[in-house]
Coordinates of C-alpha atoms and ligand atoms in Angstrom, one line a residue:
Chain A
M1 CA -40.6 38.5 114.3
N2 CA -39.5 37.6 110.7
T3 CA -36.4 35.5 110.6
S4 CA -34.6 34.8 107.6
I5 CA -31.6 32.2 107.3
V6 CA -29.4 31.9 104.6
E7 CA -26.7 28.8 104.9
V8 CA -23.3 29.9 104.0
V9 CA -21.0 26.6 104.6
N10 CA -22.5 23.2 104.9
V11 CA -21.5 19.9 103.4
A12 CA -23.8 18.6 100.1
R13 CA -23.9 15.1 100.5
E14 CA -23.8 13.6 97.4
V15 CA -26.8 11.2 95.5
S16 CA -25.1 7.6 96.6
W17 CA -27.7 5.6 95.0
L18 CA -26.7 6.3 92.1
P19 CA -28.4 5.7 88.5
W20 CA -28.0 2.7 89.0
A21 CA -30.1 1.9 91.3
V22 CA -32.8 3.7 89.1
Q23 CA -32.4 1.1 86.3
Y24 CA -32.5 -1.9 88.7
F25 CA -35.6 -0.7 90.2
F26 CA -37.1 0.3 86.8
L27 CA -35.6 -3.3 85.0
I28 CA -36.8 -5.8 87.8
G29 CA -40.3 -4.4 87.9
L30 CA -40.6 -4.5 84.0
S31 CA -39.5 -8.2 84.8
V32 CA -41.9 -9.4 87.3
G33 CA -44.5 -6.9 85.6
C34 CA -44.1 -9.0 82.3
F35 CA -43.8 -12.5 84.1
L36 CA -47.3 -11.6 85.2
L37 CA -48.3 -10.7 81.4
T38 CA -47.0 -14.8 80.4
L39 CA -49.3 -16.5 82.9
P40 CA -52.9 -15.8 80.9
W41 CA -51.5 -17.8 78.0
F42 CA -48.6 -20.3 79.1
V43 CA -50.4 -21.4 82.1
L44 CA -54.4 -19.9 81.7
R45 CA -54.1 -21.0 78.2
R46 CA -56.0 -18.4 77.3
P47 CA -55.8 -18.2 73.2
A48 CA -56.4 -14.8 72.9
W49 CA -53.1 -14.0 75.0
E50 CA -50.4 -16.0 73.3
R51 CA -48.8 -13.3 71.1
A52 CA -49.3 -10.8 74.2
S53 CA -47.8 -13.6 76.8
R54 CA -45.0 -14.6 74.6
L55 CA -43.7 -10.9 74.0
A56 CA -44.0 -10.7 77.9
L57 CA -41.8 -13.8 78.1
L58 CA -38.9 -12.4 76.1
G59 CA -39.6 -8.9 78.0
A60 CA -39.4 -11.0 81.5
L61 CA -36.3 -12.5 80.4
A62 CA -34.1 -9.5 79.3
C63 CA -35.6 -7.6 81.7
G64 CA -34.7 -9.9 84.6
L65 CA -31.1 -11.0 83.2
T66 CA -30.0 -7.4 82.7
A67 CA -31.6 -6.0 86.5
P68 CA -28.5 -8.0 88.3
V69 CA -26.0 -6.4 86.6
A70 CA -27.3 -2.6 87.3
L71 CA -27.1 -3.8 91.1
L72 CA -23.8 -5.2 91.0
A73 CA -22.4 -2.1 89.2
D74 CA -24.2 0.0 92.1
L75 CA -21.8 -2.0 94.8
H76 CA -18.5 -0.3 92.9
Q77 CA -16.9 -3.3 93.1
P78 CA -19.4 -6.3 91.8
A79 CA -17.4 -9.2 93.4
R80 CA -18.7 -7.7 97.0
F81 CA -22.1 -9.2 96.5
L82 CA -20.3 -12.4 97.6
N83 CA -20.5 -10.6 101.5
F84 CA -24.5 -10.7 101.1
Y85 CA -24.0 -14.7 101.6
L86 CA -21.2 -15.1 103.9
H87 CA -22.5 -12.4 106.0
P88 CA -26.2 -11.5 105.4
N89 CA -28.2 -10.0 108.0
L90 CA -31.5 -11.0 108.4
G91 CA -33.2 -7.9 109.9
S92 CA -32.5 -6.0 106.8
W93 CA -35.0 -6.1 103.2
M94 CA -31.7 -5.5 101.0
A95 CA -30.3 -8.5 102.5
W96 CA -33.1 -10.4 101.9
G97 CA -33.2 -9.3 98.5
A98 CA -29.9 -11.3 97.3
F99 CA -32.3 -14.4 98.1
F100 CA -35.2 -13.6 96.8
I101 CA -33.4 -12.3 93.4
P102 CA -32.2 -15.6 92.4
L103 CA -35.6 -17.3 93.6
Y104 CA -37.2 -15.2 91.5
L105 CA -34.9 -15.8 88.4
G106 CA -34.5 -19.3 88.6
G107 CA -38.1 -19.6 88.9
L108 CA -38.4 -18.0 85.3
A109 CA -35.8 -19.4 83.6
L110 CA -36.9 -22.9 84.6
Y111 CA -40.6 -22.0 83.8
A112 CA -39.4 -20.5 80.1
W113 CA -37.8 -23.5 79.8
L114 CA -40.6 -25.3 80.3
V115 CA -43.2 -23.6 78.2
L116 CA -40.7 -23.4 75.5
R117 CA -39.5 -27.0 75.2
P118 CA -42.4 -27.9 72.8
D119 CA -41.2 -24.9 70.3
L120 CA -37.6 -25.9 70.8
K121 CA -38.8 -29.5 69.8
R122 CA -40.3 -27.9 67.1
L123 CA -36.8 -26.0 65.7
A124 CA -35.2 -28.7 66.2
D125 CA -37.5 -31.2 63.9
I126 CA -37.1 -28.4 61.0
G127 CA -33.7 -29.3 61.2
G128 CA -30.6 -26.8 60.0
R129 CA -28.0 -25.3 62.1
G130 CA -28.8 -25.8 65.9
A131 CA -30.9 -28.4 65.4
G132 CA -29.0 -30.9 67.9
I133 CA -28.7 -28.5 70.5
Y134 CA -32.4 -27.1 70.3
R135 CA -33.0 -31.1 70.4
A136 CA -31.0 -31.1 73.6
F137 CA -32.3 -28.1 75.3
A138 CA -36.0 -29.8 74.6
Y139 CA -35.2 -32.1 76.0
G140 CA -38.1 -34.7 74.9
G141 CA -40.3 -31.0 73.9
H142 CA -43.1 -32.7 76.2
D143 CA -45.5 -29.8 76.9
S144 CA -46.1 -30.4 80.7
L145 CA -49.0 -28.3 82.0
G146 CA -48.8 -29.9 85.3
A147 CA -45.0 -28.9 85.8
T148 CA -45.2 -25.7 84.1
R149 CA -47.2 -24.6 86.9
I150 CA -45.2 -25.6 89.4
A151 CA -42.6 -23.6 87.9
A152 CA -45.2 -20.9 87.7
V153 CA -45.4 -20.8 91.1
L154 CA -42.4 -20.8 92.3
A155 CA -41.6 -18.1 89.4
L156 CA -44.7 -16.4 91.2
A157 CA -43.5 -16.6 94.7
G158 CA -40.1 -15.3 93.7
A159 CA -41.7 -12.4 92.0
A160 CA -43.9 -11.7 95.2
L161 CA -41.1 -11.7 97.1
V162 CA -39.3 -9.3 94.9
A163 CA -42.1 -6.6 94.4
L164 CA -42.4 -7.1 98.5
Y165 CA -38.7 -6.5 99.2
T166 CA -38.0 -3.8 96.6
G167 CA -41.0 -2.0 98.4
M168 CA -40.1 -2.4 101.8
E169 CA -36.2 -1.7 101.7
V170 CA -37.2 1.8 100.2
M171 CA -40.2 2.5 102.3
V172 CA -38.2 1.6 106.1
V173 CA -36.2 4.7 105.3
S174 CA -37.9 6.7 107.9
A175 CA -35.0 9.2 107.7
R176 CA -36.7 10.5 104.3
P177 CA -40.1 11.4 104.7
L178 CA -40.5 10.7 101.1
W179 CA -40.2 7.0 100.9
D180 CA -41.4 6.5 104.1
T181 CA -45.3 5.8 102.8
P182 CA -47.1 2.9 102.6
F183 CA -48.0 3.8 99.2
L184 CA -44.8 3.3 97.9
P185 CA -44.6 0.0 97.4
V186 CA -48.4 -0.3 95.7
Q187 CA -47.1 2.3 93.3
F188 CA -43.7 0.7 92.9
F189 CA -45.9 -2.3 91.6
I190 CA -48.8 -0.8 89.8
T191 CA -46.4 1.3 87.6
A192 CA -44.1 -1.7 87.1
V193 CA -47.4 -4.0 85.4
A194 CA -48.3 -0.7 83.8
G195 CA -44.5 -0.4 82.3
A196 CA -44.8 -4.0 81.6
I197 CA -48.0 -3.6 79.2
G198 CA -46.4 -0.9 77.8
L199 CA -42.8 -2.9 77.2
V200 CA -45.7 -5.6 75.3
L201 CA -46.9 -2.9 73.3
V202 CA -43.5 -2.0 72.1
L203 CA -42.5 -5.3 71.3
D204 CA -45.4 -6.1 69.2
R205 CA -44.9 -3.0 67.3
A206 CA -41.1 -3.7 67.1
I207 CA -40.9 -7.3 66.4
G208 CA -45.0 -8.7 66.8
D209 CA -47.5 -8.3 64.2
G210 CA -49.2 -5.5 65.9
R211 CA -52.0 -7.4 67.4
A212 CA -51.2 -8.6 70.8
A213 CA -53.9 -6.4 71.9
E214 CA -56.3 -8.1 70.1
G215 CA -59.2 -9.9 72.7
T216 CA -56.6 -9.7 75.6
H217 CA -58.2 -6.9 77.5
L218 CA -54.8 -5.7 77.5
L219 CA -55.5 -1.9 76.9
R220 CA -58.1 -1.9 79.4
L221 CA -55.9 -3.4 82.2
L222 CA -53.2 -0.8 81.6
A223 CA -56.4 1.8 81.7
A224 CA -57.1 0.2 85.5
T225 CA -53.4 0.7 86.3
Q226 CA -53.7 4.3 85.5
V227 CA -56.9 4.7 87.5
L228 CA -55.0 3.2 90.5
V229 CA -52.1 5.5 90.0
L230 CA -53.7 8.6 89.7
A231 CA -56.1 6.9 93.1
V232 CA -52.7 6.2 94.7
G233 CA -51.1 9.7 94.1
A234 CA -54.4 11.5 95.1
A235 CA -54.5 9.4 98.5
W236 CA -51.0 10.1 99.1
L237 CA -52.0 14.1 98.6
L238 CA -54.8 14.3 100.6
L239 CA -52.9 12.6 103.6
G240 CA -50.5 15.3 103.2
V241 CA -52.6 18.2 102.6
T242 CA -55.5 17.4 105.1
G243 CA -52.2 16.8 108.1
L244 CA -54.5 13.3 108.8
S245 CA -51.0 12.0 108.5
P246 CA -47.8 13.9 110.0
R247 CA -45.2 11.6 107.8
H248 CA -47.0 12.2 104.8
A249 CA -47.7 16.3 105.9
E250 CA -43.7 16.2 106.4
A251 CA -42.9 15.0 103.2
L252 CA -45.1 17.1 101.2
A253 CA -44.2 20.6 102.9
Q254 CA -40.2 19.3 101.8
V255 CA -41.0 19.0 98.4
A256 CA -44.4 21.2 97.9
P257 CA -42.0 24.7 98.1
S258 CA -40.3 23.8 94.9
A259 CA -40.6 24.4 91.4
A260 CA -39.4 21.6 89.6
W261 CA -41.3 18.7 92.3
R262 CA -44.4 21.0 91.6
I263 CA -43.6 20.3 87.6
T264 CA -42.6 16.8 88.3
A265 CA -46.1 15.9 89.8
V266 CA -48.2 17.7 87.1
W267 CA -46.0 15.9 84.8
A268 CA -46.3 12.6 86.5
A269 CA -50.5 13.3 86.7
G270 CA -50.4 14.3 83.1
S271 CA -48.8 11.2 81.6
A272 CA -50.8 8.9 83.8
L273 CA -54.0 10.8 82.0
A274 CA -52.5 11.1 78.7
T275 CA -52.0 6.7 78.9
L276 CA -55.7 6.3 80.2
W277 CA -57.3 8.5 77.7
L278 CA -55.3 6.6 74.6
A279 CA -55.7 3.4 75.8
V280 CA -59.5 4.1 76.3
R281 CA -60.3 6.3 73.1
H282 CA -57.1 5.3 70.9
P283 CA -56.3 1.8 70.7
E284 CA -54.8 2.8 67.4
W285 CA -52.3 4.8 69.4
R286 CA -51.3 2.0 71.5
L287 CA -48.0 2.4 70.7
A288 CA -48.0 5.5 72.1
A289 CA -49.6 4.6 75.3
G290 CA -47.2 2.2 75.8
L291 CA -44.4 4.4 75.2
I292 CA -45.6 6.9 78.0
A293 CA -46.3 4.1 80.6
L294 CA -43.1 2.9 80.1
H295 CA -41.5 6.5 80.6
S296 CA -43.7 7.3 83.6
A297 CA -42.6 3.9 85.1
W298 CA -39.1 5.1 85.0
M299 CA -39.9 8.8 85.7
M300 CA -41.5 7.4 88.9
R301 CA -38.4 5.9 90.0
W302 CA -35.9 8.6 89.1
T303 CA -37.9 10.9 90.6
I304 CA -38.3 8.7 94.1
F305 CA -34.6 8.1 94.2
I306 CA -32.6 10.8 92.5
G307 CA -35.1 13.6 93.7
G308 CA -35.7 12.1 97.2
Q309 CA -32.0 12.3 97.8
Q310 CA -31.6 15.7 96.5
I311 CA -33.8 16.7 99.8
P312 CA -31.4 17.3 102.6
K313 CA -31.9 15.5 105.8
T314 CA -30.5 18.6 107.8
S315 CA -29.3 21.3 105.4
A316 CA -31.2 24.0 104.2
G317 CA -32.9 24.2 100.4
F318 CA -31.8 21.0 98.4
Y319 CA -28.9 19.0 97.1
D320 CA -27.9 20.2 93.2
Y321 CA -27.7 17.0 91.4
H322 CA -25.7 17.3 88.0
L323 CA -26.0 14.0 86.3
P324 CA -22.3 12.6 85.7
L325 CA -21.8 12.1 82.0
G326 CA -18.9 8.9 83.4
Q327 CA -20.4 5.4 85.0
D328 CA -21.9 7.1 87.8
G329 CA -24.3 8.7 85.6
L330 CA -25.1 8.9 81.7
L331 CA -22.9 6.1 81.4
G332 CA -24.4 3.8 83.6
I333 CA -28.1 4.4 81.8
V334 CA -26.8 4.2 78.7
G335 CA -24.9 0.6 79.6
T336 CA -28.1 -0.9 80.8
A337 CA -29.9 0.2 78.2
G338 CA -27.3 -1.0 75.8
L339 CA -27.2 -4.6 77.4
W340 CA -31.0 -5.0 77.7
I341 CA -31.0 -4.7 74.0
A342 CA -28.6 -6.9 73.4
V343 CA -30.0 -9.5 75.5
L344 CA -33.0 -8.7 73.8
I345 CA -31.2 -9.3 70.2
L346 CA -30.1 -12.6 71.9
L347 CA -32.9 -13.9 73.0
I348 CA -35.4 -13.2 69.9
S349 CA -32.3 -14.6 68.1
V350 CA -32.2 -18.5 69.7
L351 CA -35.1 -18.5 71.3
P352 CA -38.3 -19.8 69.3
W353 CA -40.2 -17.2 71.2
A354 CA -42.9 -17.0 68.9
G355 CA -43.9 -20.1 68.9
Q356 CA -45.5 -22.1 66.2
R357 CA -45.4 -18.8 63.8
R358 CA -41.7 -18.5 64.0
A359 CA -40.9 -22.4 63.8
Q360 CA -43.2 -22.5 60.4
A361 CA -41.7 -19.4 59.1
Chain B
M1 CA -2.9 6.9 133.5
S2 CA -6.4 6.1 135.0
D3 CA -9.5 5.7 132.7
D4 CA -10.6 9.2 134.4
T5 CA -8.0 10.7 133.1
L6 CA -8.9 10.2 129.5
F7 CA -9.1 14.2 128.8
Q8 CA -12.7 15.7 128.1
S9 CA -11.3 19.1 126.6
R10 CA -9.0 20.6 125.1
R11 CA -8.2 22.7 128.2
A12 CA -8.4 19.7 131.2
F13 CA -6.0 17.9 128.2
L14 CA -3.3 21.2 128.7
Q15 CA -3.7 20.9 132.1
A16 CA -2.9 17.6 132.4
L17 CA 0.2 17.4 130.2
P18 CA 2.7 17.3 132.6
A19 CA 0.8 14.3 133.8
I20 CA 0.9 12.5 130.5
T21 CA 4.3 13.6 130.5
A22 CA 5.5 11.8 133.5
G23 CA 3.6 9.0 132.3
V24 CA 4.6 8.2 128.7
A25 CA 6.9 5.2 130.1
L26 CA 3.9 3.3 132.2
P27 CA 1.8 1.4 130.3
M28 CA -1.5 2.7 129.4
N29 CA -5.0 1.4 130.8
T30 CA -6.9 2.6 127.7
A31 CA -10.4 2.4 127.0
S32 CA -11.3 -0.8 125.9
A33 CA -14.5 -1.8 123.6
A34 CA -14.5 -5.2 125.1
E35 CA -14.7 -3.9 128.9
G36 CA -18.2 -2.5 127.9
K37 CA -18.2 -0.2 131.1
H38 CA -17.3 3.0 128.7
H39 CA -20.3 5.2 127.0
W40 CA -18.4 7.5 124.5
A41 CA -20.1 10.8 124.1
M42 CA -19.7 14.4 123.3
L43 CA -21.2 17.6 124.1
V44 CA -21.1 20.3 121.9
D45 CA -21.3 23.9 123.6
V46 CA -22.4 25.9 120.2
R47 CA -21.9 29.5 122.6
K48 CA -18.5 28.8 122.2
C49 CA -17.6 27.4 118.8
I50 CA -16.4 30.2 117.1
G51 CA -16.7 28.7 113.7
C52 CA -13.1 28.1 112.4
Q53 CA -13.3 25.0 111.1
A54 CA -10.1 23.3 112.9
C55 CA -12.2 20.5 114.2
T56 CA -13.9 19.9 109.9
V57 CA -9.5 20.4 109.0
S58 CA -7.9 18.1 111.6
C59 CA -10.2 15.4 111.3
I60 CA -9.9 15.6 107.3
M61 CA -5.9 15.3 108.2
E62 CA -6.3 12.7 111.2
N63 CA -8.6 10.5 109.3
A64 CA -7.4 10.6 105.4
V65 CA -11.1 12.3 104.5
P66 CA -11.2 12.2 101.2
E67 CA -11.4 15.9 99.6
N68 CA -14.6 17.5 99.5
S69 CA -16.1 14.7 101.8
F70 CA -16.5 15.6 105.4
R71 CA -16.8 13.7 108.7
T72 CA -17.8 16.8 110.7
I73 CA -17.8 20.2 109.9
V74 CA -19.1 23.1 111.0
S75 CA -22.4 24.3 109.2
T76 CA -22.7 28.2 109.1
Y77 CA -26.0 30.2 108.8
T78 CA -26.3 33.7 108.3
V79 CA -29.7 35.0 110.2
T80 CA -31.3 37.9 109.7
Q81 CA -34.0 39.1 112.0
E82 CA -36.2 41.8 113.6
V83 CA -35.4 42.8 117.1
D84 CA -36.9 45.8 118.6
G85 CA -38.0 46.9 115.3
K86 CA -34.4 46.8 113.6
T87 CA -33.4 44.4 111.2
V88 CA -29.6 42.9 112.6
A89 CA -27.8 39.9 111.2
G90 CA -25.8 37.6 112.8
T91 CA -24.3 34.1 112.1
Y92 CA -24.9 30.8 113.9
V93 CA -22.7 28.0 113.7
L94 CA -23.0 24.4 114.6
P95 CA -20.9 21.6 114.4
R96 CA -22.1 18.2 113.2
L97 CA -21.1 14.4 113.4
C98 CA -22.4 11.5 113.4
N99 CA -24.3 11.0 116.5
H100 CA -23.2 7.7 117.7
C101 CA -26.9 7.0 118.4
D102 CA -27.9 4.8 120.8
N103 CA -30.9 3.3 118.4
P104 CA -29.0 3.9 115.3
P105 CA -31.0 3.3 111.9
C106 CA -28.1 2.8 110.0
V107 CA -27.2 -0.5 112.0
P108 CA -30.0 -2.5 111.2
V109 CA -30.2 -2.0 107.6
C110 CA -26.7 -3.0 106.6
P111 CA -27.4 -6.1 104.6
V112 CA -24.4 -7.5 105.7
N113 CA -23.9 -5.8 109.5
A114 CA -20.9 -4.2 108.5
T115 CA -21.8 -1.5 110.5
F116 CA -22.3 -1.8 114.1
K117 CA -22.3 -0.4 117.6
R118 CA -19.2 -0.8 119.7
D119 CA -19.9 -1.9 123.5
D120 CA -18.3 1.5 124.4
G121 CA -21.1 3.1 121.9
I122 CA -19.0 4.0 119.2
V123 CA -20.7 3.2 115.8
V124 CA -18.2 2.0 112.9
V125 CA -18.1 0.5 109.8
D126 CA -16.3 -2.3 109.2
G127 CA -14.2 -1.7 105.9
Y128 CA -13.6 -5.5 105.0
R129 CA -17.1 -6.4 105.2
C130 CA -18.5 -3.2 104.1
V131 CA -20.1 -3.6 100.4
G132 CA -20.5 0.0 99.4
C133 CA -24.1 -0.4 99.0
A134 CA -25.4 3.0 100.7
Y135 CA -28.4 1.7 102.5
C136 CA -26.9 3.0 105.9
V137 CA -26.3 6.2 104.2
Q138 CA -30.3 6.6 103.1
A139 CA -30.9 5.2 106.8
C140 CA -28.9 8.1 108.5
P141 CA -31.5 10.9 110.2
Y142 CA -28.4 13.3 110.1
D143 CA -26.8 12.9 106.5
A144 CA -23.8 11.6 108.7
R145 CA -22.7 9.0 106.2
F146 CA -21.6 9.3 102.6
I147 CA -19.6 6.8 100.2
N148 CA -15.7 7.2 100.4
H149 CA -14.7 7.9 96.8
D150 CA -11.4 6.2 97.6
T151 CA -12.6 3.3 98.9
G152 CA -16.3 2.9 97.4
K153 CA -17.5 1.8 101.1
A154 CA -19.1 4.0 104.1
D155 CA -17.4 6.3 105.9
K156 CA -18.5 8.6 108.9
C157 CA -16.8 9.6 112.0
T158 CA -15.8 7.1 114.4
F159 CA -15.4 9.4 117.2
C160 CA -11.5 8.9 116.3
A161 CA -11.8 5.5 117.6
H162 CA -8.3 4.5 117.0
R163 CA -7.6 7.7 119.0
V164 CA -9.5 6.9 122.2
D165 CA -8.4 3.3 122.3
A166 CA -5.3 4.4 122.8
G167 CA -6.1 6.8 125.5
L168 CA -6.1 9.9 123.2
L169 CA -9.1 12.6 122.2
P170 CA -10.9 12.5 119.3
A171 CA -8.8 14.7 116.6
C172 CA -11.4 17.1 116.6
V173 CA -11.8 17.9 120.2
E174 CA -8.2 18.2 120.6
T175 CA -8.0 21.1 118.0
C176 CA -11.0 22.8 119.1
V177 CA -10.4 26.4 119.6
G178 CA -13.3 27.5 121.3
G179 CA -13.2 24.7 123.4
A180 CA -16.6 23.9 122.1
R181 CA -16.6 20.3 122.1
I182 CA -16.1 18.0 125.1
F183 CA -15.7 14.0 124.8
G184 CA -16.0 11.8 127.7
D185 CA -17.7 8.9 129.4
L186 CA -21.2 8.8 130.4
N187 CA -20.4 6.3 133.2
D188 CA -18.0 8.4 134.5
P189 CA -19.8 10.2 137.5
K190 CA -16.9 12.4 138.0
G191 CA -15.7 12.8 134.1
E192 CA -16.0 16.8 133.3
L193 CA -18.6 15.3 130.0
R194 CA -21.2 13.7 132.9
R195 CA -20.7 16.6 135.4
R196 CA -21.4 19.2 133.0
L197 CA -24.2 17.6 131.2
D198 CA -26.0 17.0 134.5
A199 CA -25.3 20.7 135.5
A200 CA -26.7 22.0 132.1
K201 CA -29.5 19.2 132.4
E202 CA -30.7 20.9 135.4
A203 CA -31.4 24.5 133.7
D204 CA -32.6 22.0 131.1
A205 CA -30.2 23.1 128.3
I206 CA -29.2 20.0 126.8
K207 CA -30.4 19.2 123.3
V208 CA -30.0 16.9 120.2
L209 CA -30.8 17.0 117.0
K210 CA -34.2 15.8 115.7
P211 CA -35.1 14.0 119.1
E212 CA -38.6 12.8 117.2
S213 CA -36.1 10.6 115.1
G214 CA -35.9 8.3 117.8
A215 CA -32.3 8.0 117.0
R216 CA -31.4 8.7 121.0
P217 CA -27.9 10.8 120.1
N218 CA -25.3 11.0 122.2
V219 CA -24.1 14.3 120.4
F220 CA -25.7 16.5 123.1
Y221 CA -25.8 20.4 122.6
I222 CA -25.9 23.5 125.1
G223 CA -26.9 26.4 123.1
L224 CA -28.9 24.7 120.2
D225 CA -31.1 27.0 119.1
P226 CA -34.3 25.5 118.2
R227 CA -34.6 26.5 114.4
F228 CA -31.5 24.5 113.4
Q229 CA -32.5 21.6 115.8
G230 CA -34.0 19.5 112.7
R231 CA -34.1 20.3 109.3
V232 CA -33.2 24.2 108.9
E233 CA -35.6 26.3 106.9
G234 CA -33.9 28.3 105.0
Q235 CA -31.8 29.3 101.7
G236 CA -29.6 26.8 100.5
A237 CA -25.9 26.8 101.3
L238 CA -23.6 29.4 99.6
W239 CA -20.9 27.5 99.5
R240 CA -20.8 23.8 98.9
P241 CA -17.9 21.2 98.0
S242 CA -17.9 20.6 94.4
E243 CA -18.1 17.3 92.8
H244 CA -15.7 14.6 93.9
G245 CA -12.5 14.3 92.6
A246 CA -11.3 14.7 89.0
Ligands
SF4_401 S1 -25.8 9.6 113.3 FE1 -26.4 8.6 111.7 S2 -24.5 7.3 110.8 FE2 -24.3 8.0 113.2 S3 -24.7 6.5 114.5 FE3 -26.7 8.0 113.8 S4 -28.1 7.5 112.4 FE4 -25.7 6.0 112.5
SF4_402 S1 -22.8 0.7 102.7 FE1 -21.6 -0.9 104.0 S2 -21.5 -0.2 106.4 FE2 -23.3 1.0 104.8 S3 -25.2 -0.5 104.7 FE3 -23.9 -1.1 103.0 S4 -22.7 -2.9 103.5 FE4 -23.6 -1.4 105.2

């Protein structure tokens, strides 16, 4: 018996995690990834990593300071965040986020201050405008590896918890089979690290001397992330296609009939392959590899969040989504990007991020 | 008026009208959440629904639901199928609302405990506490929740808790033209809801939406076609509300 069902009247539920959420997950992921890239120089003192780690520190701070603004904007009324502290439900991953974010950002700020103290002092010693302020902030200007390591452990714990909660928060939503997979937190993390490497490569071209990748295995690391991205994607697909996991099969069945979803999947795999190829074969095109990795990290989150919410839980077909031009849509994306650039410019202007080279300049 | 007389369908309500008229002067012994002895639930007899959307409209009026948002709606489908070699087309209607689940996935995710299940089984949102994070909207397996554009907070069917607390029926039940919505107390063995459920259960006719979700709904259906029990396989809606308010 052939049956065809056409929905005539039904409600379309709107996307309720707005583009703000995509921006938050993108930026906080980049911040965590960048922070990890600061460790080889500032904590492990690998000289080849100095350029990359210093750029990564800028990235970690700029993204880390912008991300919570996007998150607050998604609450429609920013002061509501107080309720997270007044009435926390500790059974909810989102509630824990309210504690993990300050832990991470506090740790990151302390770490950044400790690692930049000697450079702040150098800047103060040169004299000129702001020397007094730099001297105050340098607070003696000691290069204390012990204290740095303690702050690094604190920030690392914060970073790990942020990576964990952002992944788990989405993974536990079993009402959405697409989100309900243990691969999701893994994929969030890998693409965040890949995006962070991409950001360092872009910053290297924009404000560095273009040599951040030298001797650091940065491109090899980028290639490794892309292999992992492809492997995780393949594992997800395999579980769905073979039906080994009914949940994955259900998720696949929801998206497979849609041409838009198929194009997105091919696009994502193609981007990963292109990044991999550029990173391995064409180090001279590392800017392109970096840009594609950044775009992939953003696209993955956009597809998961906005695309995922277009899959109805009970209705037929898909909910349409048209990016609104106002603050719930395009303005939110452009606004966060603008804020990020402003914060970055401010940091570049006031921080001795480049170390000795900048101080001597 | 005793709890037992909380009218369980429109017909029962009409039959009991004289009793209310006589009883208005008496202090009402209303349903109270604190007592914890009620377990409110709804039975939807799909066979009786005529798809008129009177419930949809009355809910909007009763609860000041913003334009293009819905706490309840009657999903309407055209089903074309071959019967005895002939192609026949018909309409299938399915009233949907919050299921006031016994194991509601919307509750544990709420970061600020703003959404909770009352002792009488009704799942509500504390509007003062809700931060509008929409985590509950994501977690509900039934797409029963939305963010109210006027308040920026989570919104959904409350079984008209304000009316139930006052001894009245939910607005949708009261306006249901076909008498398809029966509201009542699962703990009341003599109530119409319990009796209808028990009778239908014997015939194995009671179904809930998406039983595999583990949410344990308290909205039960008679005449629920299995093709509509989960996510409907078919062509998406021909008409859907447009963008929210200008
Ligand atoms: S139907 Fe959805 S909103 Fe209603 S109680 Fe169940 S999970 Fe919560
Ligand atoms: S939108 Fe409100 S009720 Fe829903 S999870 Fe967030 S705070 Fe809780």
